[in-house]
Coordinates of C-alpha atoms in Angstrom, one line a residue:
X1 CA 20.2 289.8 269.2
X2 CA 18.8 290.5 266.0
X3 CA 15.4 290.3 265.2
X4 CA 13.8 289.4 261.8
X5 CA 10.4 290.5 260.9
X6 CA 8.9 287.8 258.1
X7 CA 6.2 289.3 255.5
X8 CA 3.1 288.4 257.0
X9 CA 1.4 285.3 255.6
X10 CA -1.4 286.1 253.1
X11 CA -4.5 283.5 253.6
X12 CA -5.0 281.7 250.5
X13 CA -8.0 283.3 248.7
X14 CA -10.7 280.7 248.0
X15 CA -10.9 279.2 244.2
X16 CA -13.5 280.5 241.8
X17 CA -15.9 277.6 242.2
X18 CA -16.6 277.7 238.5
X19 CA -13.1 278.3 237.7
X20 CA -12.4 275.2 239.5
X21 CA -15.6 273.2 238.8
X22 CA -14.2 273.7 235.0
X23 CA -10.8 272.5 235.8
X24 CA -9.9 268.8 235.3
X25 CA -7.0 266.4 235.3
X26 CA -7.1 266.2 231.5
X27 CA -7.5 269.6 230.6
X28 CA -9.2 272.8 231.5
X29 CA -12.8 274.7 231.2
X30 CA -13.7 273.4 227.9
X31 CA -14.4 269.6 228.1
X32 CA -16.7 270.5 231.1
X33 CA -18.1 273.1 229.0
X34 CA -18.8 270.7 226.4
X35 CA -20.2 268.0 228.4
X36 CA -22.6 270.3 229.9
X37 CA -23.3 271.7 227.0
X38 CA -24.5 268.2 225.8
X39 CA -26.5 267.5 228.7
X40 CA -28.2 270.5 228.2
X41 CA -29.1 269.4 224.5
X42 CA -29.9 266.2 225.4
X43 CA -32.4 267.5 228.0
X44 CA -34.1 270.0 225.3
X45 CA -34.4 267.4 222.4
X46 CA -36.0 264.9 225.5
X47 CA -38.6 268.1 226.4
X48 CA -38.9 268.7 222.6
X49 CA -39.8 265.1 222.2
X50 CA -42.2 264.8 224.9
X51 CA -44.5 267.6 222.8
X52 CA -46.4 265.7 220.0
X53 CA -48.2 269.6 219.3
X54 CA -44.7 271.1 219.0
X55 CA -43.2 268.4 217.1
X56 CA -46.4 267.8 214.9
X57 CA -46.2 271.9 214.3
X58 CA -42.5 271.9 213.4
X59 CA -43.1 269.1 211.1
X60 CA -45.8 271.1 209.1
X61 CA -43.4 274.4 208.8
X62 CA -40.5 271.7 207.9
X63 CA -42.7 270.2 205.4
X64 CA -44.2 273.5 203.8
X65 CA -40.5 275.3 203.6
X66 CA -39.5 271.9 201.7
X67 CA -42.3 272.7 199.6
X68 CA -40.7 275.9 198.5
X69 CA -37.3 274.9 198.3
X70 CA -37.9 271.8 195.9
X71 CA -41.7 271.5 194.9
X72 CA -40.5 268.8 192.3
X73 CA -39.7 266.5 194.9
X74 CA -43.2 266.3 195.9
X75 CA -44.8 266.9 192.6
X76 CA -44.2 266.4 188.8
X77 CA -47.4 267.7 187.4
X78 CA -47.3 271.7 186.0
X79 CA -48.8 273.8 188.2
X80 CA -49.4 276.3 185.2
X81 CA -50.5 274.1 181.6
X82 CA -53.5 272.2 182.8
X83 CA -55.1 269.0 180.7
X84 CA -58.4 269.8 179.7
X85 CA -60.3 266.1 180.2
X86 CA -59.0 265.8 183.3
X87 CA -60.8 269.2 184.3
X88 CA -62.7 269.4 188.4
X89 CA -61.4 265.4 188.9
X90 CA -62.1 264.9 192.7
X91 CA -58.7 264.2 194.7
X92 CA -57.2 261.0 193.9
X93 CA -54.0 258.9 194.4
X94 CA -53.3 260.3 191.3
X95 CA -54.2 263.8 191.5
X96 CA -53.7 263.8 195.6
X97 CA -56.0 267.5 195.9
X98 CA -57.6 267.0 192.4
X99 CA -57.7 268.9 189.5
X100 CA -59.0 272.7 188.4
X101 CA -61.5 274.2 185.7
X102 CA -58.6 274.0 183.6
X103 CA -57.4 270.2 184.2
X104 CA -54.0 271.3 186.4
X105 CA -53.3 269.8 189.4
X106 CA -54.1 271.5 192.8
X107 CA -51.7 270.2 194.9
X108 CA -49.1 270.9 192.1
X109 CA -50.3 274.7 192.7
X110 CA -50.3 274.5 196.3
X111 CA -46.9 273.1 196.3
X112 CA -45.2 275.1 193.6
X113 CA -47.6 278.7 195.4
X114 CA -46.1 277.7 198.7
X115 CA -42.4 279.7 197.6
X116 CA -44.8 283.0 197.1
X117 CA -46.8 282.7 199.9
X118 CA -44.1 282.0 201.9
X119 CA -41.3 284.7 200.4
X120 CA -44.1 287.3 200.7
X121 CA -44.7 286.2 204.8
X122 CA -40.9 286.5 205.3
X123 CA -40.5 289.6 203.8
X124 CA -43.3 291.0 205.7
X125 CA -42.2 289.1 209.2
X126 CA -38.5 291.2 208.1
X127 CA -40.1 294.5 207.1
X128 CA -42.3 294.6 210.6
X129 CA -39.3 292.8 213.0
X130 CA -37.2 295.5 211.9
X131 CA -38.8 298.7 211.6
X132 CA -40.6 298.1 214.8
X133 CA -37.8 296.8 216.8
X134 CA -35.8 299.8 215.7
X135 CA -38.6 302.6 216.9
X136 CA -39.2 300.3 219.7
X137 CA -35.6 300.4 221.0
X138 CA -35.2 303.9 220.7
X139 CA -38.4 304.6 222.4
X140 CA -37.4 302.8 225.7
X141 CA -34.0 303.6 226.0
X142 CA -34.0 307.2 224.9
X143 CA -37.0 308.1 226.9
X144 CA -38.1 311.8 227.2
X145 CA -40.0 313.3 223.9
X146 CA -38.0 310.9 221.1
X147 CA -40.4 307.8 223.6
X148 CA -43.4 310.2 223.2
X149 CA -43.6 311.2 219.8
X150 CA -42.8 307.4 218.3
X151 CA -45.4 305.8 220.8
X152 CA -48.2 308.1 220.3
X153 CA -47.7 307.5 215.9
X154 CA -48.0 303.9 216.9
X155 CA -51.2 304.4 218.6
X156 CA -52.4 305.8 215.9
X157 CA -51.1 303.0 214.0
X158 CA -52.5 300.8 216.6
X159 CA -55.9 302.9 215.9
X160 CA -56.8 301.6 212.4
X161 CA -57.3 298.0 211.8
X162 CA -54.4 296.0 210.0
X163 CA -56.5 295.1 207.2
X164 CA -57.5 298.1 206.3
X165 CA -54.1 299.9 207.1
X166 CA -52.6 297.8 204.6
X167 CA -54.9 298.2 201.8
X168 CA -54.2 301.4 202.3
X169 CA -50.5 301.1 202.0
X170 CA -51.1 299.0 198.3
X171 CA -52.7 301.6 197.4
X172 CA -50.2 303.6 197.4
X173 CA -47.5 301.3 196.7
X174 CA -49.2 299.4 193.9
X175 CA -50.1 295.5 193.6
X176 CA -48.1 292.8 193.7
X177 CA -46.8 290.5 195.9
X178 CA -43.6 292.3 197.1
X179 CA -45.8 295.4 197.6
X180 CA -48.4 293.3 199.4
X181 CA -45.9 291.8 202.1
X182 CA -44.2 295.3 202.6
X183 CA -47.8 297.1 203.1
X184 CA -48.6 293.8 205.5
X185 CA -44.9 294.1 207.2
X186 CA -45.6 298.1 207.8
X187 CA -49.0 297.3 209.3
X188 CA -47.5 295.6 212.3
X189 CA -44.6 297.8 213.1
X190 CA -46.9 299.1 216.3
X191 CA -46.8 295.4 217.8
X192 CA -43.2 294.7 217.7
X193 CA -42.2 298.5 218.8
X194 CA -44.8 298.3 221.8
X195 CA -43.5 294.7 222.8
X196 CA -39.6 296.0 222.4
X197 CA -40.1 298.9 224.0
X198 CA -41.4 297.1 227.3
X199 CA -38.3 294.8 227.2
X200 CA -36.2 297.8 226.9
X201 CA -37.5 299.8 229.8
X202 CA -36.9 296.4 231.9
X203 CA -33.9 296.0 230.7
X204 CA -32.3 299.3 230.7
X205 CA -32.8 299.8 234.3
X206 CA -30.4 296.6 235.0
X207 CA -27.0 296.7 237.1
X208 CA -25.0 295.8 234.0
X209 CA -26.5 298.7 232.2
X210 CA -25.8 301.3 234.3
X211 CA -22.6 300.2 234.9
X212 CA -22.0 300.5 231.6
X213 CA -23.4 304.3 231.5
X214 CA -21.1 305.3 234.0
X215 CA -18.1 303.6 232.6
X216 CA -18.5 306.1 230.0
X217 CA -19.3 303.2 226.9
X218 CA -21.2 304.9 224.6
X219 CA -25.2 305.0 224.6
X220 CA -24.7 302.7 220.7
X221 CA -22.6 300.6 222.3
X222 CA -25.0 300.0 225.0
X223 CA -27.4 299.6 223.2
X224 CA -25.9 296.9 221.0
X225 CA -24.0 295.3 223.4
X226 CA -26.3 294.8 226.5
X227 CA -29.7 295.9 225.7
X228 CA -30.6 294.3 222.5
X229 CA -29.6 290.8 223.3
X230 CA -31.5 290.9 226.1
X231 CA -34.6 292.0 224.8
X232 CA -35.1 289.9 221.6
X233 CA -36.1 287.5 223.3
X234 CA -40.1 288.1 223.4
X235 CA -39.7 290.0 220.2
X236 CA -39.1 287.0 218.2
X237 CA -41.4 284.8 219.9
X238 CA -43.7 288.0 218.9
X239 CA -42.1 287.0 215.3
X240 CA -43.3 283.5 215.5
X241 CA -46.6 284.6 216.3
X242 CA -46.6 287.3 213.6
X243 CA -45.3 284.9 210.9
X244 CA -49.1 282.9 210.9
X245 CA -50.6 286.3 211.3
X246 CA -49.5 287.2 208.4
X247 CA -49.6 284.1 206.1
X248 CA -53.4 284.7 207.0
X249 CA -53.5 288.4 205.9
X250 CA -51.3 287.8 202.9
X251 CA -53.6 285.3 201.7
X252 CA -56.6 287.8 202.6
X253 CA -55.1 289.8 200.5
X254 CA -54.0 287.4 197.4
X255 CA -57.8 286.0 197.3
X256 CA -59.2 290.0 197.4
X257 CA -57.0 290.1 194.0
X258 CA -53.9 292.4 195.3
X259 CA -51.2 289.5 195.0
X260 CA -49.3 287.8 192.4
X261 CA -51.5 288.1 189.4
X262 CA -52.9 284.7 187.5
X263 CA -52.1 282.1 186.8
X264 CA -49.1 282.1 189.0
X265 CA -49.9 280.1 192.1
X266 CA -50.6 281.2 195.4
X267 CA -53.0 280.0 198.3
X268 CA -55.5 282.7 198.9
X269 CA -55.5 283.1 194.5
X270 CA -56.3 279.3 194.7
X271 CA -59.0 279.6 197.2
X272 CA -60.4 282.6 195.4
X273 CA -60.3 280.7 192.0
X274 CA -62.6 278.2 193.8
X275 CA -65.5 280.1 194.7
X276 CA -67.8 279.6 191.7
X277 CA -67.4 276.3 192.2
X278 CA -68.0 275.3 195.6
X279 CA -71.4 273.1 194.8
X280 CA -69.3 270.7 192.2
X281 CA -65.6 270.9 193.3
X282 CA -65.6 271.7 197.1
X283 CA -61.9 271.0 197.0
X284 CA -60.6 273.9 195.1
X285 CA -61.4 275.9 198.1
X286 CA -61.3 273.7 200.8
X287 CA -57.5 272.1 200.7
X288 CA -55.7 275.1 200.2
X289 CA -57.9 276.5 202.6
X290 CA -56.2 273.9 205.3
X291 CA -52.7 274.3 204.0
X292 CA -53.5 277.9 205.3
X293 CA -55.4 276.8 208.5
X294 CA -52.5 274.2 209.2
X295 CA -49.4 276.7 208.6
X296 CA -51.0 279.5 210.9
X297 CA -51.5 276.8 214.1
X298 CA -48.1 275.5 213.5
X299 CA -46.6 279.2 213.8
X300 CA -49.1 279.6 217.1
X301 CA -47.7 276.6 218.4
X302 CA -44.2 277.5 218.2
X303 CA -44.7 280.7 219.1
X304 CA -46.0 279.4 222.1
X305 CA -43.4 277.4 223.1
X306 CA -41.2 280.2 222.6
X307 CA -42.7 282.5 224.8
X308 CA -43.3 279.6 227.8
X309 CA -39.3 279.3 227.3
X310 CA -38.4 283.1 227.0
X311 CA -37.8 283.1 223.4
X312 CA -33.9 283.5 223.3
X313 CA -33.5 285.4 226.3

């Protein structure tokens, strides 16, 4: 009698329960995907919402970049040729934050000096983000005496105070506002490479990574690939932060006389040009002075709820 041997059954492996999860009678991964997906934005505009600071603070920075994209929608006084009989009017519907020793309109100057101010801060938010993250990253993934010699320059960096470092670098760079935001975005290199190179050393320890080390993938590709993305994530809530940080110091700066020179517009010229006239005309000073006040707290509020949520991590 001859006997037959059968192949021995196999038990069914299980399903992949998010293989599975994604599969429905209608068609595959993606129409789950996108319905959670929606949930998921539906549940952050609901927690966005629920924030009157956050929202209040957005609104401000919203408001403000609107001002530097189209200042004529909000204004259609001159900010430069003033009207001399209408010279230190108070504020009123007409002139909303009055007028100047030379009859122009403040919040015509505020409006139309918002695009410099605001250029000048992203340039120098660009200049420090980048430069820094780059030292930063090298620093905690190389290790060894590349992460000694960049973390002791930025202690000295860290040594002299901002200000003063980046009257120094005018100095040598020359005024102007593009030289001002540069010398401002140079001064806080230490803070972003010190904060990236913390996220690095986390990260670079993680399975993933070393995975990816003994796969033999390249230390580059590493380093764009897995480390960088999940770094950034207190880096630009550090970039939030940094942005109000240095709105203030760039206005420091403009009203010491190193920024765009007059009579183009710009907040911390406009609260300079007040000064000799505090006891007649305390709003030459005192409303740009809360444009300023208000743009740095919105930036520290969102940068806030950045780093409660991770940044982008």
């Amino acid at each position: 009698m001859a006997i037959t041997l059968d192949a021995p059954i196999r038990p069914a492996e299980p399903a992949d329960p998010a293989e599975s999860a994604g599969r429905g009678p209608s068609g595959g991964r993606r129409s789950t995907r996108t319905g959670a997906d929606r949930a998921r934005a539906a549940r952050g505009i609901r927690s966005f919402l629920r924030q009157p600071t956050l929202v209040l603070a957005v609104a401000v920075l919203a408001l403000v970049v609107l001002w530097a994209v189209a200042p004529t929608w909000f204004t259609s006084w001159d900010p430069i040729e003033g009207v001399a009989r209408d010279r230190l009017q108070p504020p009123s519907a007409e002139h909303l934050f009055g007028t100047d020793n030379l009859g122009r309109d403040l919040f015509a100057r505020v409006v139309h000096g918002s695009a410099t101010s605001l250029a000048a801060t992203s340039v120098a938010v660009v200049v420090g983000l980048t430069v820094g993250s780059v030292f930063g990253l090298l620093a905690g993934f190389l290790r060894g005496f590349v992460d000694d010699v960049i973390m002791r320059f930025m202690d000295v960096l860290l040594a002299v105070p901002s200000l003063l470092l980046s009257l120094a670098l005018i100095t040598a760079l020359g005024f102007g506002t593009i030289n001002v935001a540069i010398a401002v975005g140079l001064a806080s290199v230490a803070s972003f490479s010190r904060v990236m190179r913390a996220e690095v050393l986390q990260v670079a320890t993680s399975v993933y990574v070393e995975a990816a080390r003994v796969s033999g993938v390249r230390w580059y590709t590493i380093l764009a690939r897995h480390v960088l993305p999940n770094a950034s994530g207190p880096v630009v809530a550090l970039a939030a932060l940094e942005f109000g940080v240095m709105v203030l110091a760039i206005s420091s700066l403009s009203f010491l006389g190193f920024g765009a020179p007059p009579p183009t517009p710009e907040w911390g010229s406009l609260v300079s040009g007040g000064r000799d006239y505090l006891a007649v005309a305390w709003w030459l000073t005192t409303l740009p002075g809360l444009v300023i006040v208000a743009v740095v707290l919105s930036a520290n509020r969102i940068s806030r709820a950045l780093e409660r949520n991770g940044g982008t991590r």
